[in-house]
Amino acid sequence: MYQHHWIDQSPVSINGEQLNTGKVVCVGRNYADHIAELNSDTPEQAVLFIKPSTSVCSAVAPIKVSHLAHLGEMHHELEIALLIGDKQRIIGVGLGIDLTLRDIQQQLKSKGLPWERSKSFDGSCAVSPFLRFDASIDLQNIDLQLILNDHIQQSSNSSMMLYPIEILLEDINDVFTLQAGDIVLTGTPAGVGPLQKGDMISASLNQTLLIDNTLIK
Ligand code: ZN
């Protein structure tokens, strides 16, 4: 079963107690170049949605998608992931892959229906180990990059977000109270695309490789 881990592979705990996995609050349409590639409208406020704790899985173990292949394309969306500790503080920064059944999402969007069937299913949130959040990490200047089968597929920086992280957290807390163990996914830049069985994914945050050749199966 998934547990939050630090980059040194130790489980995340607070006051000696292992941190349980909570909900995932996700932000849609937070990078202008991704809004353009999907022909979406620029939102007047942050687009928020939830993935339940059952959606979270490790991005350093093989990621299973082939059982959903009959539902159409499964896209990767690489996102900066924030791990929330006590008192609604960010304690960790990592990467999440917001796995999205794009064809299903387009069908739901066109009917004005909620997206959960396309984005909140079991295993739809693959999460890297976390770096401890400290002053060395500038939330306004985080590089993120996804490499799919040796090709750079997504590459951006948190400075390109329409809603910066501090503003997002305030907004989110007004709607969905963040609790220890929750994750916030902060939106994806351009370059989303389909995953196939047999693909290999790597991803880095600043200079740190957090996902190293994970197999898609
Ligand atoms: Zn996303």
Coordinates of N, CA and C and ligand atoms in Angstrom, one line a residue:
M1 N 0.8 -1.2 0.0 CA 0.0 0.0 0.0 C 0.9 1.2 0.0
Y2 N 0.4 2.3 -0.7 CA 1.2 3.5 -0.8 C 1.4 4.2 0.6
Q3 N 2.6 4.7 0.8 CA 2.9 5.6 1.9 C 3.8 6.7 1.4
H4 N 3.6 7.9 2.0 CA 4.5 9.0 1.6 C 5.9 8.7 2.0
H5 N 6.9 8.9 1.1 CA 8.3 8.7 1.4 C 9.1 9.9 1.1
W6 N 10.2 10.0 1.9 CA 11.3 11.0 1.5 C 12.2 10.4 0.5
I7 N 13.0 11.3 -0.1 CA 13.9 10.9 -1.1 C 14.9 9.9 -0.6
D8 N 15.2 9.9 0.7 CA 16.1 8.8 1.2 C 15.4 7.5 1.5
Q9 N 14.2 7.4 1.0 CA 13.3 6.2 1.1 C 12.7 6.0 2.5
S10 N 13.0 6.9 3.5 CA 12.4 6.7 4.8 C 10.9 7.2 4.7
P11 N 10.0 6.5 5.4 CA 8.6 7.0 5.4 C 8.4 8.3 6.1
V12 N 7.5 9.1 5.6 CA 7.3 10.4 6.3 C 6.5 10.2 7.5
S13 N 7.0 10.8 8.6 CA 6.2 10.7 9.9 C 6.2 12.1 10.5
I14 N 5.2 12.3 11.4 CA 5.1 13.6 12.1 C 5.0 13.2 13.6
N15 N 5.8 13.8 14.4 CA 5.8 13.5 15.9 C 5.9 11.9 16.1
G16 N 6.7 11.3 15.3 CA 6.9 9.8 15.5 C 5.8 9.0 14.9
E17 N 4.8 9.6 14.4 CA 3.7 8.8 13.8 C 3.7 8.8 12.3
Q18 N 3.6 7.7 11.6 CA 3.7 7.7 10.2 C 2.5 8.5 9.6
L19 N 2.7 9.2 8.6 CA 1.7 10.1 8.0 C 0.8 9.3 7.1
N20 N -0.5 9.3 7.4 CA -1.4 8.6 6.5 C -1.6 9.4 5.2
T21 N -2.0 8.7 4.2 CA -2.3 9.4 2.9 C -3.7 10.0 2.9
G22 N -3.8 11.2 2.6 CA -5.1 11.9 2.6 C -5.6 12.1 1.2
K23 N -6.4 13.1 1.0 CA -6.9 13.5 -0.3 C -5.9 14.2 -1.1
V24 N -6.2 14.3 -2.4 CA -5.3 15.0 -3.3 C -6.2 16.2 -3.9
V25 N -5.7 17.4 -3.7 CA -6.4 18.5 -4.3 C -5.6 18.9 -5.5
C26 N -6.3 19.0 -6.7 CA -5.6 19.2 -7.9 C -6.1 20.5 -8.5
V27 N -5.2 21.1 -9.3 CA -5.5 22.3 -10.0 C -5.5 22.1 -11.5
G28 N -6.5 22.5 -12.1 CA -6.6 22.3 -13.6 C -6.2 23.7 -14.2
R29 N -5.7 23.7 -15.4 CA -5.5 24.9 -16.2 C -4.7 25.9 -15.4
N30 N -3.5 25.6 -15.0 CA -2.7 26.5 -14.3 C -1.5 27.0 -15.0
Y31 N -1.3 26.5 -16.3 CA -0.2 27.0 -17.1 C -0.8 27.4 -18.5
A32 N -0.5 28.6 -18.9 CA -1.1 29.1 -20.2 C -0.8 28.2 -21.4
D33 N 0.4 27.6 -21.5 CA 0.7 26.8 -22.6 C -0.1 25.5 -22.7
H34 N -0.5 24.9 -21.5 CA -1.3 23.7 -21.5 C -2.8 24.1 -21.8
I35 N -3.2 25.2 -21.4 CA -4.6 25.7 -21.7 C -4.7 25.8 -23.2
A36 N -3.6 26.3 -23.9 CA -3.7 26.5 -25.3 C -3.7 25.1 -26.0
E37 N -2.9 24.2 -25.5 CA -2.8 22.9 -26.3 C -4.1 22.1 -26.2
L38 N -4.9 22.3 -25.2 CA -6.2 21.6 -25.1 C -7.3 22.5 -25.5
N39 N -7.0 23.7 -26.1 CA -8.1 24.6 -26.5 C -9.1 24.9 -25.4
S40 N -8.6 25.0 -24.1 CA -9.5 25.3 -23.0 C -9.5 26.8 -22.8
D41 N -10.5 27.3 -22.1 CA -10.6 28.7 -21.7 C -9.7 29.0 -20.5
T42 N -9.2 30.2 -20.4 CA -8.5 30.6 -19.3 C -9.5 30.8 -18.1
P43 N -9.3 30.2 -17.0 CA -10.3 30.3 -15.9 C -10.2 31.6 -15.2
E44 N -11.4 32.1 -14.7 CA -11.5 33.3 -13.9 C -11.1 33.1 -12.5
Q45 N -11.1 31.8 -12.1 CA -10.5 31.4 -10.8 C -9.9 30.1 -10.9
A46 N -9.1 29.6 -10.0 CA -8.4 28.4 -10.1 C -9.5 27.2 -10.3
V47 N -9.2 26.3 -11.2 CA -10.1 25.1 -11.4 C -9.6 24.1 -10.4
L48 N -10.4 23.7 -9.5 CA -10.0 22.7 -8.4 C -10.8 21.4 -8.6
F49 N -10.1 20.3 -8.4 CA -10.9 19.0 -8.3 C -10.1 18.1 -7.3
I50 N -10.7 17.0 -7.0 CA -10.2 16.1 -5.9 C -9.9 14.8 -6.5
K51 N -8.8 14.2 -6.1 CA -8.6 12.7 -6.2 C -8.6 12.2 -4.8
P52 N -9.3 11.0 -4.6 CA -9.4 10.4 -3.3 C -8.1 9.8 -2.9
S53 N -7.9 9.4 -1.6 CA -6.7 8.7 -1.2 C -6.4 7.4 -2.0
T54 N -7.5 6.8 -2.4 CA -7.3 5.5 -3.2 C -6.7 5.7 -4.6
S55 N -6.6 7.0 -5.0 CA -6.0 7.3 -6.3 C -4.5 7.3 -6.2
V56 N -3.9 7.4 -5.0 CA -2.5 7.6 -4.9 C -1.7 6.3 -5.0
C57 N -0.7 6.3 -5.8 CA 0.3 5.2 -5.9 C 1.7 5.8 -6.1
S58 N 2.6 4.9 -6.0 CA 4.0 5.3 -6.1 C 4.4 5.4 -7.5
A59 N 5.2 6.5 -7.8 CA 5.7 6.7 -9.2 C 7.1 6.0 -9.4
V60 N 7.6 5.4 -8.3 CA 8.9 4.7 -8.5 C 8.7 3.2 -8.6
A61 N 7.5 2.7 -8.6 CA 7.2 1.3 -8.9 C 6.5 1.3 -10.3
P62 N 6.4 0.2 -11.0 CA 5.7 0.2 -12.3 C 4.3 0.7 -12.1
I63 N 3.9 1.5 -13.1 CA 2.6 2.2 -13.1 C 1.7 1.4 -14.1
K64 N 0.6 0.9 -13.6 CA -0.3 0.0 -14.4 C -1.4 0.8 -15.1
V65 N -1.4 0.8 -16.4 CA -2.4 1.5 -17.1 C -3.1 0.6 -18.1
S66 N -2.5 -0.5 -18.5 CA -3.0 -1.3 -19.6 C -4.4 -1.8 -19.4
H67 N -4.8 -2.0 -18.1 CA -6.2 -2.5 -17.8 C -7.3 -1.5 -18.2
L68 N -6.8 -0.3 -18.4 CA -7.8 0.8 -18.8 C -7.7 1.1 -20.3
A69 N -6.9 0.4 -21.0 CA -6.7 0.7 -22.4 C -7.9 0.8 -23.3
H70 N -8.9 0.0 -22.9 CA -10.2 0.0 -23.6 C -11.0 1.3 -23.5
L71 N -10.5 2.2 -22.6 CA -11.2 3.4 -22.4 C -10.6 4.6 -23.2
G72 N -9.6 4.3 -24.0 CA -9.0 5.3 -24.8 C -7.7 5.8 -24.3
E73 N -7.2 7.0 -24.7 CA -5.9 7.4 -24.4 C -5.7 7.7 -22.9
M74 N -4.6 7.3 -22.4 CA -4.2 7.7 -21.0 C -3.1 8.6 -21.1
H75 N -3.3 9.9 -20.6 CA -2.2 10.9 -20.7 C -1.5 11.1 -19.4
H76 N -0.2 11.4 -19.6 CA 0.6 11.9 -18.4 C 0.4 13.4 -18.3
E77 N 0.3 13.9 -17.0 CA 0.4 15.3 -16.7 C 1.4 15.4 -15.6
L78 N 2.5 15.9 -15.8 CA 3.5 16.1 -14.8 C 3.2 17.4 -14.0
E79 N 3.2 17.2 -12.7 CA 2.9 18.4 -11.8 C 3.8 18.4 -10.6
I80 N 4.0 19.6 -10.1 CA 4.7 19.8 -8.8 C 3.7 19.4 -7.7
A81 N 4.1 18.5 -6.9 CA 3.3 18.0 -5.8 C 3.8 18.5 -4.4
L82 N 2.8 19.0 -3.7 CA 3.2 19.5 -2.3 C 2.6 18.6 -1.3
L83 N 3.4 18.2 -0.3 CA 3.0 17.3 0.8 C 2.7 18.2 2.0
I84 N 1.5 18.1 2.5 CA 1.0 19.0 3.6 C 1.2 18.2 4.9
G85 N 1.8 19.0 5.8 CA 2.0 18.5 7.2 C 1.0 19.0 8.2
D86 N 1.4 19.1 9.4 CA 0.5 19.7 10.4 C 0.4 21.2 10.2
K87 N -0.6 21.8 10.7 CA -0.9 23.3 10.6 C -0.9 23.8 9.2
Q88 N -1.3 22.9 8.3 CA -1.5 23.2 6.9 C -0.2 23.7 6.2
R89 N 1.0 23.3 6.8 CA 2.2 23.7 6.2 C 2.7 22.8 5.1
I90 N 3.4 23.3 4.1 CA 4.1 22.4 3.2 C 5.3 21.8 3.9
I91 N 5.4 20.5 3.9 CA 6.6 19.8 4.5 C 7.4 19.2 3.4
G92 N 6.8 18.9 2.3 CA 7.6 18.2 1.2 C 7.2 18.7 -0.2
V93 N 8.2 18.7 -1.1 CA 7.9 19.0 -2.5 C 8.4 17.9 -3.3
G94 N 7.5 17.4 -4.2 CA 7.9 16.3 -5.1 C 7.2 16.5 -6.4
L95 N 7.0 15.4 -7.1 CA 6.3 15.4 -8.4 C 5.2 14.4 -8.4
G96 N 4.1 14.8 -9.1 CA 3.0 13.9 -9.2 C 2.7 13.7 -10.7
I97 N 2.3 12.5 -11.1 CA 1.8 12.4 -12.5 C 0.3 12.2 -12.4
D98 N -0.5 13.2 -12.9 CA -1.9 13.2 -12.9 C -2.3 12.4 -14.1
L99 N -2.6 11.1 -13.9 CA -3.0 10.2 -15.0 C -4.4 10.5 -15.4
T100 N -4.6 10.7 -16.7 CA -5.9 11.2 -17.2 C -6.3 10.4 -18.4
L101 N -7.5 9.9 -18.3 CA -8.2 9.2 -19.4 C -8.7 10.3 -20.3
R102 N -7.9 10.8 -21.3 CA -8.2 12.0 -22.0 C -9.5 11.9 -22.9
D103 N -9.7 10.7 -23.5 CA -10.9 10.6 -24.3 C -12.2 10.7 -23.4
I104 N -12.1 10.0 -22.3 CA -13.3 10.0 -21.4 C -13.5 11.4 -20.9
Q105 N -12.3 12.1 -20.5 CA -12.5 13.5 -20.0 C -13.1 14.4 -21.1
Q106 N -12.7 14.3 -22.3 CA -13.3 15.1 -23.4 C -14.8 14.9 -23.5
Q107 N -15.2 13.6 -23.4 CA -16.6 13.2 -23.5 C -17.4 13.9 -22.3
L108 N -16.8 13.8 -21.1 CA -17.5 14.3 -19.9 C -17.6 15.8 -20.0
K109 N -16.4 16.5 -20.4 CA -16.4 17.9 -20.6 C -17.5 18.4 -21.5
S110 N -17.6 17.7 -22.7 CA -18.5 18.1 -23.7 C -20.0 18.1 -23.2
K111 N -20.2 17.2 -22.2 CA -21.6 17.1 -21.7 C -21.7 17.9 -20.4
G112 N -20.7 18.6 -20.0 CA -20.7 19.4 -18.8 C -20.8 18.6 -17.5
L113 N -20.2 17.4 -17.6 CA -20.3 16.5 -16.4 C -18.9 16.5 -15.7
P114 N -18.9 16.1 -14.4 CA -17.7 16.1 -13.6 C -16.7 15.1 -14.2
W115 N -15.4 15.4 -13.9 CA -14.3 14.7 -14.6 C -13.8 13.4 -13.8
E116 N -14.4 13.1 -12.7 CA -13.8 12.1 -11.8 C -13.5 10.8 -12.5
R117 N -14.4 10.3 -13.4 CA -14.2 9.0 -14.0 C -12.9 9.0 -14.8
S118 N -12.5 10.2 -15.3 CA -11.3 10.3 -16.1 C -10.0 10.6 -15.3
K119 N -10.2 11.0 -14.1 CA -9.0 11.5 -13.3 C -8.9 11.1 -11.9
S120 N -9.9 10.4 -11.4 CA -9.8 10.1 -9.9 C -9.9 8.7 -9.6
F121 N -9.7 7.8 -10.6 CA -9.8 6.4 -10.5 C -8.6 5.9 -9.6
D122 N -8.7 4.6 -9.2 CA -7.6 4.0 -8.4 C -6.3 4.1 -9.2
G123 N -5.3 4.5 -8.6 CA -4.0 4.6 -9.2 C -3.8 5.8 -10.2
S124 N -4.7 6.7 -10.1 CA -4.6 7.9 -11.1 C -3.6 9.0 -10.7
C125 N -3.1 8.8 -9.5 CA -2.1 9.8 -9.0 C -0.8 9.2 -8.6
A126 N 0.1 9.1 -9.5 CA 1.4 8.5 -9.2 C 2.4 9.6 -8.6
V127 N 2.9 9.3 -7.4 CA 3.6 10.3 -6.7 C 5.1 9.9 -6.4
S128 N 6.0 10.8 -6.6 CA 7.4 10.6 -6.4 C 7.7 10.7 -4.9
P129 N 8.9 10.3 -4.5 CA 9.3 10.6 -3.1 C 9.4 12.1 -3.0
F130 N 9.4 12.6 -1.8 CA 9.4 14.1 -1.5 C 10.8 14.6 -1.0
L131 N 11.1 15.8 -1.4 CA 12.2 16.5 -0.8 C 11.7 17.3 0.3
R132 N 12.4 17.3 1.4 CA 12.0 18.1 2.6 C 12.0 19.6 2.1
F133 N 10.8 20.3 2.5 CA 10.7 21.7 2.1 C 11.4 22.5 3.0
D134 N 12.4 23.3 2.5 CA 13.1 24.3 3.3 C 13.4 25.5 2.5
A135 N 14.2 26.4 3.1 CA 14.4 27.7 2.4 C 15.2 27.6 1.1
S136 N 15.8 26.4 0.9 CA 16.6 26.2 -0.4 C 15.6 26.0 -1.6
I137 N 14.3 25.8 -1.3 CA 13.4 25.6 -2.4 C 12.5 26.9 -2.5
D138 N 12.7 27.5 -3.7 CA 11.9 28.7 -4.0 C 10.6 28.3 -4.7
L139 N 9.5 28.4 -4.1 CA 8.3 27.9 -4.7 C 8.0 28.6 -6.0
Q140 N 8.5 29.8 -6.2 CA 8.2 30.5 -7.4 C 9.2 30.2 -8.5
N141 N 10.1 29.3 -8.3 CA 11.2 29.0 -9.2 C 11.6 27.6 -9.1
I142 N 10.7 26.7 -9.5 CA 11.0 25.2 -9.4 C 10.9 24.7 -10.9
D143 N 12.0 24.1 -11.3 CA 12.0 23.4 -12.6 C 11.3 22.1 -12.5
L144 N 10.5 21.7 -13.5 CA 10.0 20.3 -13.6 C 10.2 19.8 -15.0
Q145 N 10.5 18.6 -15.1 CA 10.8 18.0 -16.4 C 10.4 16.5 -16.5
L146 N 9.7 16.1 -17.5 CA 9.3 14.7 -17.7 C 10.0 14.2 -19.0
I147 N 10.6 13.1 -18.8 CA 11.3 12.4 -20.0 C 10.6 11.1 -20.2
L148 N 10.1 10.9 -21.4 CA 9.4 9.7 -21.8 C 10.2 9.0 -22.9
N149 N 10.7 7.8 -22.6 CA 11.5 7.1 -23.5 C 12.6 7.9 -24.1
D150 N 13.4 8.6 -23.2 CA 14.5 9.4 -23.6 C 14.2 10.7 -24.3
H151 N 13.0 11.1 -24.5 CA 12.6 12.3 -25.1 C 12.0 13.3 -24.0
I152 N 12.5 14.5 -24.0 CA 11.9 15.5 -23.1 C 10.5 15.8 -23.6
Q153 N 9.5 15.5 -22.8 CA 8.1 15.6 -23.2 C 7.5 16.8 -22.5
Q154 N 7.8 17.1 -21.3 CA 7.3 18.3 -20.5 C 8.5 18.9 -19.8
S155 N 8.5 20.2 -19.9 CA 9.6 21.0 -19.3 C 9.1 22.4 -19.0
S156 N 9.1 22.8 -17.7 CA 8.6 24.1 -17.4 C 9.2 24.5 -16.1
N157 N 8.6 25.6 -15.5 CA 9.1 26.2 -14.3 C 7.8 26.7 -13.6
S158 N 7.8 26.7 -12.2 CA 6.7 27.1 -11.5 C 6.4 28.6 -11.7
S159 N 7.4 29.4 -12.2 CA 7.1 30.8 -12.4 C 6.1 31.0 -13.6
M160 N 5.8 29.9 -14.3 CA 4.9 30.0 -15.4 C 3.4 29.8 -15.0
M161 N 3.2 29.5 -13.7 CA 1.8 29.2 -13.2 C 1.0 30.5 -13.3
L162 N -0.3 30.3 -13.6 CA -1.2 31.4 -13.6 C -1.5 31.8 -12.1
Y163 N -1.7 30.8 -11.3 CA -1.9 31.0 -9.9 C -0.7 30.4 -9.1
P164 N 0.1 31.3 -8.5 CA 1.3 30.8 -7.8 C 0.9 30.0 -6.6
I165 N 1.9 29.2 -6.1 CA 1.6 28.2 -5.1 C 1.0 28.9 -3.8
E166 N 1.6 29.9 -3.3 CA 1.1 30.5 -2.1 C -0.4 30.9 -2.2
I167 N -0.7 31.5 -3.4 CA -2.1 32.0 -3.6 C -3.0 30.8 -3.7
L168 N -2.5 29.7 -4.4 CA -3.3 28.5 -4.6 C -3.7 27.9 -3.2
L169 N -2.7 27.8 -2.3 CA -2.9 27.2 -1.0 C -4.0 27.9 -0.2
E170 N -3.9 29.3 -0.3 CA -4.9 30.0 0.5 C -6.3 29.8 -0.1
D171 N -6.4 29.8 -1.4 CA -7.7 29.6 -2.1 C -8.2 28.2 -1.8
I172 N -7.3 27.2 -1.9 CA -7.7 25.8 -1.6 C -8.2 25.6 -0.2
N173 N -7.5 26.2 0.8 CA -7.9 26.1 2.2 C -9.2 26.7 2.5
D174 N -9.6 27.6 1.7 CA -11.0 28.2 1.9 C -12.1 27.3 1.4
V175 N -11.7 26.3 0.5 CA -12.7 25.4 -0.1 C -12.6 24.0 0.5
F176 N -11.4 23.5 0.5 CA -11.2 22.1 1.1 C -10.1 22.2 2.1
T177 N -10.4 22.2 3.4 CA -9.4 22.3 4.4 C -8.3 21.2 4.2
L178 N -7.1 21.7 4.2 CA -6.0 20.8 4.0 C -5.6 20.2 5.3
Q179 N -5.4 18.9 5.3 CA -5.0 18.2 6.5 C -3.7 17.5 6.3
A180 N -3.0 17.1 7.4 CA -1.7 16.4 7.4 C -1.9 15.1 6.5
G181 N -1.0 15.0 5.6 CA -1.0 13.8 4.7 C -1.7 14.1 3.3
D182 N -2.3 15.2 3.2 CA -2.9 15.6 1.9 C -1.8 16.0 0.9
I183 N -2.1 15.9 -0.3 CA -1.2 16.3 -1.4 C -1.9 17.4 -2.2
V184 N -1.2 18.4 -2.7 CA -1.7 19.3 -3.7 C -0.9 19.1 -5.0
L185 N -1.7 18.9 -6.0 CA -1.0 18.9 -7.4 C -1.3 20.2 -8.0
T186 N -0.3 20.9 -8.5 CA -0.4 22.3 -8.8 C -0.6 22.6 -10.3
G187 N -1.0 21.6 -11.1 CA -1.3 21.8 -12.5 C -0.2 21.4 -13.4
T188 N -0.5 21.2 -14.7 CA 0.5 20.7 -15.6 C 0.8 21.7 -16.7
P189 N 2.1 21.8 -17.1 CA 2.5 22.6 -18.2 C 2.2 21.8 -19.5
A190 N 2.5 22.4 -20.6 CA 2.2 21.8 -21.9 C 3.1 20.6 -22.1
G191 N 2.7 19.7 -23.1 CA 3.5 18.5 -23.4 C 2.8 17.3 -23.0
V192 N 1.5 17.4 -22.5 CA 0.8 16.1 -22.1 C 0.7 15.2 -23.3
G193 N 0.6 13.9 -23.1 CA 0.4 13.0 -24.2 C 0.2 11.6 -23.7
P194 N -0.1 10.7 -24.6 CA -0.5 9.4 -24.2 C 0.7 8.5 -23.7
L195 N 0.4 7.6 -22.8 CA 1.3 6.6 -22.3 C 0.9 5.2 -22.9
Q196 N 1.9 4.4 -23.2 CA 1.6 3.1 -23.7 C 2.3 2.1 -22.8
K197 N 1.8 0.9 -22.8 CA 2.4 -0.2 -22.1 C 3.9 -0.3 -22.6
G198 N 4.8 -0.4 -21.7 CA 6.2 -0.6 -22.2 C 7.0 0.7 -22.2
D199 N 6.3 1.9 -22.0 CA 7.0 3.2 -21.9 C 7.8 3.2 -20.6
M200 N 8.9 4.1 -20.7 CA 9.6 4.4 -19.5 C 9.6 5.9 -19.2
I201 N 9.3 6.2 -17.9 CA 9.2 7.6 -17.5 C 10.2 8.0 -16.5
S202 N 10.9 9.1 -16.7 CA 11.7 9.7 -15.7 C 11.3 11.1 -15.5
A203 N 11.5 11.7 -14.3 CA 11.1 13.1 -14.1 C 12.0 13.7 -13.0
S204 N 12.3 15.0 -13.2 CA 13.1 15.6 -12.2 C 12.5 17.0 -11.8
L205 N 12.9 17.3 -10.6 CA 12.5 18.6 -10.0 C 13.8 19.3 -9.6
N206 N 13.9 20.6 -10.2 CA 15.2 21.2 -10.2 C 16.3 20.3 -10.7
Q207 N 17.3 20.0 -9.9 CA 18.4 19.1 -10.5 C 18.2 17.7 -10.0
T208 N 17.1 17.4 -9.3 CA 17.0 16.1 -8.6 C 16.1 15.2 -9.4
L209 N 16.6 14.0 -9.8 CA 15.8 13.0 -10.5 C 15.0 12.3 -9.4
L210 N 13.7 12.5 -9.5 CA 12.8 11.9 -8.4 C 12.1 10.6 -9.0
I211 N 12.0 10.5 -10.3 CA 11.4 9.3 -10.9 C 12.4 8.9 -11.9
D212 N 12.9 7.7 -11.8 CA 14.1 7.2 -12.6 C 13.7 6.0 -13.3
N213 N 13.3 6.1 -14.6 CA 12.9 5.0 -15.4 C 11.9 4.1 -14.9
T214 N 10.7 4.6 -14.6 CA 9.6 3.8 -14.1 C 8.9 3.2 -15.3
L215 N 8.6 2.0 -15.2 CA 7.9 1.3 -16.3 C 6.4 1.5 -16.3
I216 N 5.9 1.8 -17.5 CA 4.4 1.8 -17.6 C 4.0 0.4 -18.1
K217 N 3.1 -0.2 -17.4 CA 2.7 -1.6 -17.7 C 1.2 -1.8 -17.8
Ligands
ZN1 ZN -3.5 17.7 -14.0

